[in-house]
Structures are given as structure tokens and as C-alpha cells.
Short mmCIF file of C-alpha atoms and ligand atoms in Angstrom, two decimals:
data_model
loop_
_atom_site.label_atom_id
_atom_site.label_comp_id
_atom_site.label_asym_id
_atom_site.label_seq_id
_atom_site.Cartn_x
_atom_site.Cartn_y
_atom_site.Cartn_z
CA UNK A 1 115.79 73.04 121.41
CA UNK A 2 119.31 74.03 120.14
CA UNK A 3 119.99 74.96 116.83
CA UNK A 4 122.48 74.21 114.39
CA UNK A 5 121.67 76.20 111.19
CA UNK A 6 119.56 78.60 112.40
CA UNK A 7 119.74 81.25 115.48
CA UNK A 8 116.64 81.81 117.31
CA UNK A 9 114.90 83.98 120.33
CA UNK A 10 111.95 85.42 121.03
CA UNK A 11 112.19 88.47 123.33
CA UNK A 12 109.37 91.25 124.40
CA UNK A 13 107.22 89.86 121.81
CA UNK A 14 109.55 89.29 118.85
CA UNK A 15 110.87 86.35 117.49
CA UNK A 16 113.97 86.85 115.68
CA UNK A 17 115.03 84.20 113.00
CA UNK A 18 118.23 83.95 111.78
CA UNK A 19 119.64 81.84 108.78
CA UNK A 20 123.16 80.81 109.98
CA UNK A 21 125.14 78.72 106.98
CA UNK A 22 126.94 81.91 106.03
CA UNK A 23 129.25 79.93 103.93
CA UNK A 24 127.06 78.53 102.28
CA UNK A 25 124.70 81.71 101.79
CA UNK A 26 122.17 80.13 103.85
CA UNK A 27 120.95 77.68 101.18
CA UNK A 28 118.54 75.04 102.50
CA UNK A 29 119.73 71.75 103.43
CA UNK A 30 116.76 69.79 105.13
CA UNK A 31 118.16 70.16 108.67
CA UNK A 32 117.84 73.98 108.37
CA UNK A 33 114.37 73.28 107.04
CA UNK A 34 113.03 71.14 110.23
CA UNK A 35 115.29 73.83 112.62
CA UNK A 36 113.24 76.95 110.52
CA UNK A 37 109.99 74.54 110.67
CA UNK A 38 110.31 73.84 114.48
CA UNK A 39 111.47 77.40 115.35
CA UNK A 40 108.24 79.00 113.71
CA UNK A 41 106.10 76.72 115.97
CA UNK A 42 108.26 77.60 119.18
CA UNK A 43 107.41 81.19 118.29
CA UNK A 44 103.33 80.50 118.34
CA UNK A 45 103.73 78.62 121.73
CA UNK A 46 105.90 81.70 123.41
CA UNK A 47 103.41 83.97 122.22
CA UNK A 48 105.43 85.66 119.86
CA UNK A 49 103.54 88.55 118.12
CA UNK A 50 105.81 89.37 115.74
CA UNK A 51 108.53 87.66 113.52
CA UNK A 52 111.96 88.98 111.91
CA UNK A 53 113.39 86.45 109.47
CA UNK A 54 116.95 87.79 108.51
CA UNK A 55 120.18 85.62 107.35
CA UNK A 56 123.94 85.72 108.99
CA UNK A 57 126.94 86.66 106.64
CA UNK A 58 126.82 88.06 103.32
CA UNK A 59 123.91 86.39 101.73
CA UNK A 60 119.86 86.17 102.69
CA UNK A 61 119.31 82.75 101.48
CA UNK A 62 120.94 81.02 97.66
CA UNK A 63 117.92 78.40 97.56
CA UNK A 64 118.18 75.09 97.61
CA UNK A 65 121.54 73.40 99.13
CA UNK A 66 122.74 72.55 95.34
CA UNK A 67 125.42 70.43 96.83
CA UNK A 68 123.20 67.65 98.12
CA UNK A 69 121.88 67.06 94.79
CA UNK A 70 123.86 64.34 92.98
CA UNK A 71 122.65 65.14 89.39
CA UNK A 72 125.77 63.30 87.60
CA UNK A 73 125.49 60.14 85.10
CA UNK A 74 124.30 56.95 86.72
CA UNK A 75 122.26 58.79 89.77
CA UNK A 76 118.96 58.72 90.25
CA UNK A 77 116.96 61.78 89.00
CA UNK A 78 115.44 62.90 92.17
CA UNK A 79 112.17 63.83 92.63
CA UNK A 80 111.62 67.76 93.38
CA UNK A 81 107.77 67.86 93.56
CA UNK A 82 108.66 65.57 96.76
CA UNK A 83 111.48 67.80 97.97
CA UNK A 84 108.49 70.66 97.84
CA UNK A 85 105.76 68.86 99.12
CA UNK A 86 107.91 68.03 102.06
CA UNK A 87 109.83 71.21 103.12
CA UNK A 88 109.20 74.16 100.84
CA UNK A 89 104.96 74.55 100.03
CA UNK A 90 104.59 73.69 103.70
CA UNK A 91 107.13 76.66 104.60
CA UNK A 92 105.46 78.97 102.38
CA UNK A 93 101.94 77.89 103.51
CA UNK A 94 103.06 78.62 107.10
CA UNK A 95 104.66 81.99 106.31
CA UNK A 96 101.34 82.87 104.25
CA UNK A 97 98.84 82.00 107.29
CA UNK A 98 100.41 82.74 110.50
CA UNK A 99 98.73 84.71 112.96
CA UNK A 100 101.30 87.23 113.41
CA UNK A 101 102.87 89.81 110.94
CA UNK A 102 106.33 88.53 109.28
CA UNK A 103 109.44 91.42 108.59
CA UNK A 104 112.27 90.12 106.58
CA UNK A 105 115.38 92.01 106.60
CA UNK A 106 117.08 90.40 103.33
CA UNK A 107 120.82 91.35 104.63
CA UNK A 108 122.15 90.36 100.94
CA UNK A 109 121.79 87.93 97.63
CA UNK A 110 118.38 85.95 97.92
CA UNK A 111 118.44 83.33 95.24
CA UNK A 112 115.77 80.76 93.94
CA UNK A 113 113.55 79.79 97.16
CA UNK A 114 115.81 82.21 99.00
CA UNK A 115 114.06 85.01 96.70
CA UNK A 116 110.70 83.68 97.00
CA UNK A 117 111.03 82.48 101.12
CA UNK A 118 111.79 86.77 101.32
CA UNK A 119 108.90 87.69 99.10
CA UNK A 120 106.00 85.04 100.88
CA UNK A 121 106.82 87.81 104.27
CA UNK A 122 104.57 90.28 105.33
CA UNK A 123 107.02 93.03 105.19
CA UNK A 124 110.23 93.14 103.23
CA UNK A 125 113.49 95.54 103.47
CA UNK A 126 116.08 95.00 102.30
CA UNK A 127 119.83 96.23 102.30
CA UNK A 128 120.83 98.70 99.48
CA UNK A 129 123.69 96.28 98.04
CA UNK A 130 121.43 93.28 98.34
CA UNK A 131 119.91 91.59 95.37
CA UNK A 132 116.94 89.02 94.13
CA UNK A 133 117.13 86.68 91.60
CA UNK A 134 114.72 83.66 90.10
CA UNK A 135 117.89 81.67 89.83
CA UNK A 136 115.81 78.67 89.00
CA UNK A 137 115.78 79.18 84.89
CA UNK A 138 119.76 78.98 85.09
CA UNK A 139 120.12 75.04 86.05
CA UNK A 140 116.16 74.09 83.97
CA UNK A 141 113.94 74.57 87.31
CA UNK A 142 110.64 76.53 87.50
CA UNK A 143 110.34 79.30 90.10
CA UNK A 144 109.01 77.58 93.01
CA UNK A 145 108.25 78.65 96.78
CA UNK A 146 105.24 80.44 95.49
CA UNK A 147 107.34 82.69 92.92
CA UNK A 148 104.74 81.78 90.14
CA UNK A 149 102.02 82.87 92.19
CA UNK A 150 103.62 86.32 94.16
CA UNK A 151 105.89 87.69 91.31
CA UNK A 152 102.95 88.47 88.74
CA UNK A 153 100.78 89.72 91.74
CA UNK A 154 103.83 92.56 92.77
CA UNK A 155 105.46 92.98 90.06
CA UNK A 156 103.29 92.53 87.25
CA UNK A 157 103.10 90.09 84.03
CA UNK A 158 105.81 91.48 81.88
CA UNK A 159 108.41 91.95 85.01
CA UNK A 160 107.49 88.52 86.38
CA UNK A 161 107.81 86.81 82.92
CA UNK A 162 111.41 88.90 82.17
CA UNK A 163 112.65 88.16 85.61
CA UNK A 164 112.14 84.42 85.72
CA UNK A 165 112.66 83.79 82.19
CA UNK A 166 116.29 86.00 82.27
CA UNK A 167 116.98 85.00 86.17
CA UNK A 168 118.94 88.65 86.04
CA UNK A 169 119.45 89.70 89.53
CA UNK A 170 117.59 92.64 91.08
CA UNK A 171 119.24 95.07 92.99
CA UNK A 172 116.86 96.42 96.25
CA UNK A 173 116.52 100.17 95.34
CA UNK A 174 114.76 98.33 91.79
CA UNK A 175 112.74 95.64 93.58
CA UNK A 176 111.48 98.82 95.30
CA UNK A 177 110.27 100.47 92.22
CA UNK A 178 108.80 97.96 90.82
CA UNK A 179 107.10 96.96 93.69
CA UNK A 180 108.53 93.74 94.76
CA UNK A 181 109.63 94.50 98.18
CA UNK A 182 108.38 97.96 100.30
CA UNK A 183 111.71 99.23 101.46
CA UNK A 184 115.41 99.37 100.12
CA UNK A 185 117.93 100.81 103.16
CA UNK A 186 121.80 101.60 103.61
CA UNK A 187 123.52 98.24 104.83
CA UNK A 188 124.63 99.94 108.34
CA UNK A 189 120.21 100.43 108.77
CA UNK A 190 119.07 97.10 108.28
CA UNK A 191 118.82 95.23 111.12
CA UNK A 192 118.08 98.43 113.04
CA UNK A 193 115.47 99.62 110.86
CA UNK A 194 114.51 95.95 110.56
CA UNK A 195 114.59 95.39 114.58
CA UNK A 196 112.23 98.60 114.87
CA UNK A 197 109.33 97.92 112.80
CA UNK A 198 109.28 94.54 114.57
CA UNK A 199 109.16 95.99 117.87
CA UNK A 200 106.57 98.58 116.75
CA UNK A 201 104.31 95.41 115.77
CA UNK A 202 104.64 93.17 118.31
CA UNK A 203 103.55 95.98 119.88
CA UNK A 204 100.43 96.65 117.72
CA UNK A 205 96.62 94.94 117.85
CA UNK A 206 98.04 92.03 116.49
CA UNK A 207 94.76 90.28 116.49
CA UNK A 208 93.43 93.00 113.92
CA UNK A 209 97.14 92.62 112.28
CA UNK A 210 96.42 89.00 111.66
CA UNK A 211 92.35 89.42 110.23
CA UNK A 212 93.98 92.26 108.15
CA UNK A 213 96.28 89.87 106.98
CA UNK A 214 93.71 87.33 106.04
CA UNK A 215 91.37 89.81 104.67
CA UNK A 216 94.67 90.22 102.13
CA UNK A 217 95.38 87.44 101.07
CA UNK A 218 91.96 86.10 100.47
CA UNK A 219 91.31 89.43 98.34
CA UNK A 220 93.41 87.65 95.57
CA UNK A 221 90.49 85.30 95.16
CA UNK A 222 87.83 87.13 95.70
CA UNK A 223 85.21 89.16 93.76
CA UNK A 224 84.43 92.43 95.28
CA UNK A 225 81.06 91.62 96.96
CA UNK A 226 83.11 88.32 98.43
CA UNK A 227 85.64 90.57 99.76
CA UNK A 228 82.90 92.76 100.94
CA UNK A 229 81.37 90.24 102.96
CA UNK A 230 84.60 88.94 104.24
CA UNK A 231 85.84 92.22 105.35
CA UNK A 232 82.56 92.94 107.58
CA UNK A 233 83.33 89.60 109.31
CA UNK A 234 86.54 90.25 110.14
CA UNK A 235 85.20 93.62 111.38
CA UNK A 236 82.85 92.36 113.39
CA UNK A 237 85.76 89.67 115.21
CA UNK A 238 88.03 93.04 115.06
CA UNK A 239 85.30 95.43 116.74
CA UNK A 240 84.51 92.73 119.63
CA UNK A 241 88.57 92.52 120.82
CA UNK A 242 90.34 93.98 123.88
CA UNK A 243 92.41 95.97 121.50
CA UNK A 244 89.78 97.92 119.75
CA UNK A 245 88.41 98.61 122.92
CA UNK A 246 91.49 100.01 124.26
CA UNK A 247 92.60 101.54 121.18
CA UNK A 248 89.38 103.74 121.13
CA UNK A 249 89.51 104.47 124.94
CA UNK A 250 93.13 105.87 124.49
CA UNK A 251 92.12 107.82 121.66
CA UNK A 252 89.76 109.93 123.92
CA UNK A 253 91.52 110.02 126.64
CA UNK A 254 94.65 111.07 124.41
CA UNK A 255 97.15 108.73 125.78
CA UNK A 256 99.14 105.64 124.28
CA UNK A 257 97.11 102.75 124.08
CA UNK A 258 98.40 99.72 125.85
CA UNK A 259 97.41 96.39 123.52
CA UNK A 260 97.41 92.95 124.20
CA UNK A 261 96.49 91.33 120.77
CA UNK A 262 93.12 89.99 122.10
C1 LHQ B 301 125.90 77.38 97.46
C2 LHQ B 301 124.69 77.77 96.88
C3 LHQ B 301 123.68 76.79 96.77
C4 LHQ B 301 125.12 75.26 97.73
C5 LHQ B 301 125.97 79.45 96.88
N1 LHQ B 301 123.95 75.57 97.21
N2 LHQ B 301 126.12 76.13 97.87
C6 LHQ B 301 113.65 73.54 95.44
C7 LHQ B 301 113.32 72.16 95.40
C8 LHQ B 301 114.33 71.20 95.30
C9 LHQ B 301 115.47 71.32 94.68
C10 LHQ B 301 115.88 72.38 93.83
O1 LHQ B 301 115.65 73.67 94.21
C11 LHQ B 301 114.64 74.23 94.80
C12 LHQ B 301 114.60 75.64 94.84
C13 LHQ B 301 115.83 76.41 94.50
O2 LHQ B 301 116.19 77.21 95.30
S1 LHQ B 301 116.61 76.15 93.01
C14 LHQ B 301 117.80 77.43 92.98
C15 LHQ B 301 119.01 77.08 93.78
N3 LHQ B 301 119.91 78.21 93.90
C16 LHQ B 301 120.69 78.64 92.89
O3 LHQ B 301 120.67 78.16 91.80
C17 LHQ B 301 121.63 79.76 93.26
C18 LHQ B 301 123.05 79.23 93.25
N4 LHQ B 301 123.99 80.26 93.71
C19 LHQ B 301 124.38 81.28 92.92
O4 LHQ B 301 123.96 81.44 91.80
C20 LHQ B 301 125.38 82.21 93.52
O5 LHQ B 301 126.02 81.58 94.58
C21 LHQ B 301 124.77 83.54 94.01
C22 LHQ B 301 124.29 84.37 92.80
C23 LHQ B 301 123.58 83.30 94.95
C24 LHQ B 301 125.83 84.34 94.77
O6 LHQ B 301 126.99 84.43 93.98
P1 LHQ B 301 128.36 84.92 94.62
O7 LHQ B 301 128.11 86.12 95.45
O8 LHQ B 301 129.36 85.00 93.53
O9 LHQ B 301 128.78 83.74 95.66
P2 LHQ B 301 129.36 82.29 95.32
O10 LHQ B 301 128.70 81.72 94.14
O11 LHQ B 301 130.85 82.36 95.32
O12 LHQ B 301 128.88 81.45 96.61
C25 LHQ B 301 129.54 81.51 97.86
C26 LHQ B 301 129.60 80.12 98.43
O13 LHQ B 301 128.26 79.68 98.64
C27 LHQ B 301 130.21 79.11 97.47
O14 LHQ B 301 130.83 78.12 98.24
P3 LHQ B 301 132.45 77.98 98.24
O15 LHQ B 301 132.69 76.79 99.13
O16 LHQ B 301 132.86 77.79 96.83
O17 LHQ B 301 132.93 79.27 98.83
C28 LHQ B 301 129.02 78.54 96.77
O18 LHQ B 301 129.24 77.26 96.24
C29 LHQ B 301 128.04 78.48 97.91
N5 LHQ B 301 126.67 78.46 97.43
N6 LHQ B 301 124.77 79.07 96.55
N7 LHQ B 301 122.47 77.10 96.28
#
């Protein structure tokens, strides 16, 4: 399929997204949401084992396309909760549950959803001069995209509550600190720091990447005996793979292991 919003490949393992409306600092119109939609599920069928969502241009991703919302006298008030049901919760859903660990490089601003699409990855870096911010408060939204849910889990209750109620921006070296996102790095690094850890996944026991993942997320639910009991059967899928096997094996015979993520 070609693209015309996004840039896409998969190669040795990684798929590499792109955002491409630099002009428009990658906000979201619904094409780019089917093209970011339909990419994701090209990179399950290729076998991708990794992915690396980063943005063209200047920006990550400014939110919502503002400009396709007619909000003046005499239109329609339109109806967000279907905007998210449609393209957004799905998105973050995805992101949340796929089988494969998710870097984003956030290469500058990431506004509103654009904030909260970078926060629902695995992994986030992002460049020193790049920023986050919960637009939404500015034009009378809510956070959406999952920010209600993630912010208060990194950040805290008091940061969450300032930062979406103020909708101040965030520079990366902060979002660091407080825990938002795990790594801030010079501009020139990004996509080469970015580009690395990808590789070094795809290259990893991705099927134990992907139970670890689960085991994660479900911890936010869970009472400890729960998580217990989860963890031990994720252990036991882990402990019958190819990968542990091999990953033991080249422990005692001291060499690199070789894994397949079965
Ligand atoms: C944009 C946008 C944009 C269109 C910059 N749209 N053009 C979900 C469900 C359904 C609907 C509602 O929303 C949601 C979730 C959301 O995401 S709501 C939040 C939407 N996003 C925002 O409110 C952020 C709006 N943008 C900004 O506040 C600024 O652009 C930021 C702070 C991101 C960057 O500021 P600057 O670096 O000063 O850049 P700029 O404002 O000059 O923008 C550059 C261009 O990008 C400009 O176009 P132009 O043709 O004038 O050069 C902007 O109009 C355009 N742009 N964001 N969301």
C-alpha cells in the first residue's frame, strides 16, 4: 500500500513509522489515522518485531487536525466521543497490546493526542528541544488518548492534575525527571539513538518482550497475589520458548545467543 501521510518500512525486523504532515506538525486528519491503522497491521503480517514511531519536520504530532473541525455559529457541534471511538481508543488500544515492543523517538512538540499517542509507547526518547503538552484544557477538551489514565500512573497525581489543568508545555530533560518519558537526548542523537534500541529489540526474545509487556500492564489492575499468579503463567509460556532455550545454551557456552522470538 502507498502512503500519503505517513512513511513506512519494515527492514531486519523493524518497522519504522513515520508521521509525514510536517506542515501541519503531524496532526491527525482521519486519512493519516487509517494509513497509521493499516501500517501497524502490515507490520504484524511482515513479522516485524519491533516498532519505531517517530514524526518528519519539526514537530512529533499537534493532536487532532484542528482545521477540519468547523466549530463556528450555525455548524453542527460534532460529536468527539465518536471521533474517539472511531480512530483514537482503537489506536491507543493497539499501541497498548501489540505483541512487539514500541520506541518512540518524539523528534519535537507533541501536543494533545500527539502527547498522549508518544506516552501509550513502550519506550520513549525524546529530543532535548522537544516538548509535551495536554493542549486539550486550552480550546475546553479533556485529555484524551489515554492521558487520564497514563499521566497519573508516570507522573503522579499532583503533576498530572497541574499539567492538564495548566496545559504548560514540558520540555524533555523535565518529562525525564518526573518520569514521564525514560530518555531526553541532543537533537543530532535521536533517530540514531532511537534507530539503535530498535535494532537491539527486534533483536531480543521478543516473545518474552511481549509476556513482559502484558505482565505490565495488567499489574495496574492487579492485587499482588493476582500479579503473582499471572507472572508464573507467563513464566511458564516464557520458560517453554525457543528463546529461553537458546538464551540459556549461549550463556554456557559463552557466546551470543541467536533468538528468534518463539
Ligand atoms: C495545526 C495544528 C493542529 C491543525 C499546529 N491542527 N494545524 C481528539 C478527538 C477529536 C477532536 C479533538 O481533539 C482530539 C484530541 C486533540 O488532540 S485536541 C488538541 C489538539 N491540538 C492542539 O490544540 C494543539 C494546537 N497547536 C498548538 O498549540 C501549536 O501549534 C503547538 C504548541 C503544537 C506548536 O506551536 P508552534 O511551534 O508555535 O507552531 P504553530 O502553531 O505555528 O504551528 C505550525 C503550523 O502547524 C501552523 O500552520 P500554518 O499554516 O499557520 O503554518 C499551525 O496552524 C499548524 N498546526 N497544530 N492541531
Amino acid at each position: 500500500m502507498s502512503y500519503e501521510t505517513i512513511l513506512f518500512e519494515v527492514s531486519d525486523g523493524v518497522a519504522r513509522l513515520t508521521l509525514n504532515r510536517p506542515d501541519k506538525l503531524n496532526a491527525f486528519t482521519e486519512q493519516m489515522h487509517l494509513e497509521v491503522r493499516s501500517a501497524i497491521d502490515a507490520a504484524e503480517q511482515q513479522g516485524a518485531r519491533c516498532m519505531l514511531l517517530t514524526a518528519a519536520g519539526r514537530g512529533f504530532c499537534a493532536g487532532q487536525d484542528l482545521s477540519a473541525r468547523k466549530t463556528g455559529p450555525g455548524q453542527p457541534r460534532p460529536d468527539l466521543g465518536e471521533t474517539l471511538g472511531k480512530f483514537y481508543n482503537p489506536l491507543i488500544k493497539k499501541i497498548n497490546s501489540i505483541e512487539f515492543p514500541v520506541v518512540c523517538a518524539v523528534n519535537g512538540v507533541a501536543a494533545g493526542a500527539g502527547a498522549n499517542l508518544a506516552l501509550a509507547c513502550d519506550i520513549v526518547i525524546a529530543a532535548k528541544s522537544a516538548k509535551f503538552i495536554q493542549a486539550f484544557s486550552k480550546i475546553g477538551l479533556i485529555p484524551d488518548s489515554g492521558g487520564t489514565w497514563v499521566l497519573p500512573r508516570l507522573v503522579g497525581h499532583a503533576r498530572a492534575m497541574a499539567l492538564t489543568l495548566l496545559a504548560e508545555p514540558v520540555m524533555a530533560d523535565r518529562a525525564v525527571e518526573m518520569g514521564m518519558i525514560y530518555q531526553a537526548v541532543n537533537d543530532n542523537e535521536l533517530q540514531a539513538t532511537a534507530t539503535a534500541m530498535a535494532d537491539k529489540l527486534a533483536k531480543a526474545p521478543t516473545l518474552g518482550l511481549a509476556l513482559t509487556k502484558q505482565a505490565i500492564h495488567a499489574a495496574y489492575d492487579n492485587h499482588l497475589p493476582d500479579q503473582l499468579e499471572l507472572e508464573r503463567q507467563l513464566q511458564r509460556r516464557a520458560g517453554h520458548s525457543d528463546d529461553y532455550r537458546e538464551g540459556v545454551a549461549a550463556f554456557m557456552e559463552k557466546r551470543a545467543p541467536q533468538f528468534k522470538g518463539q
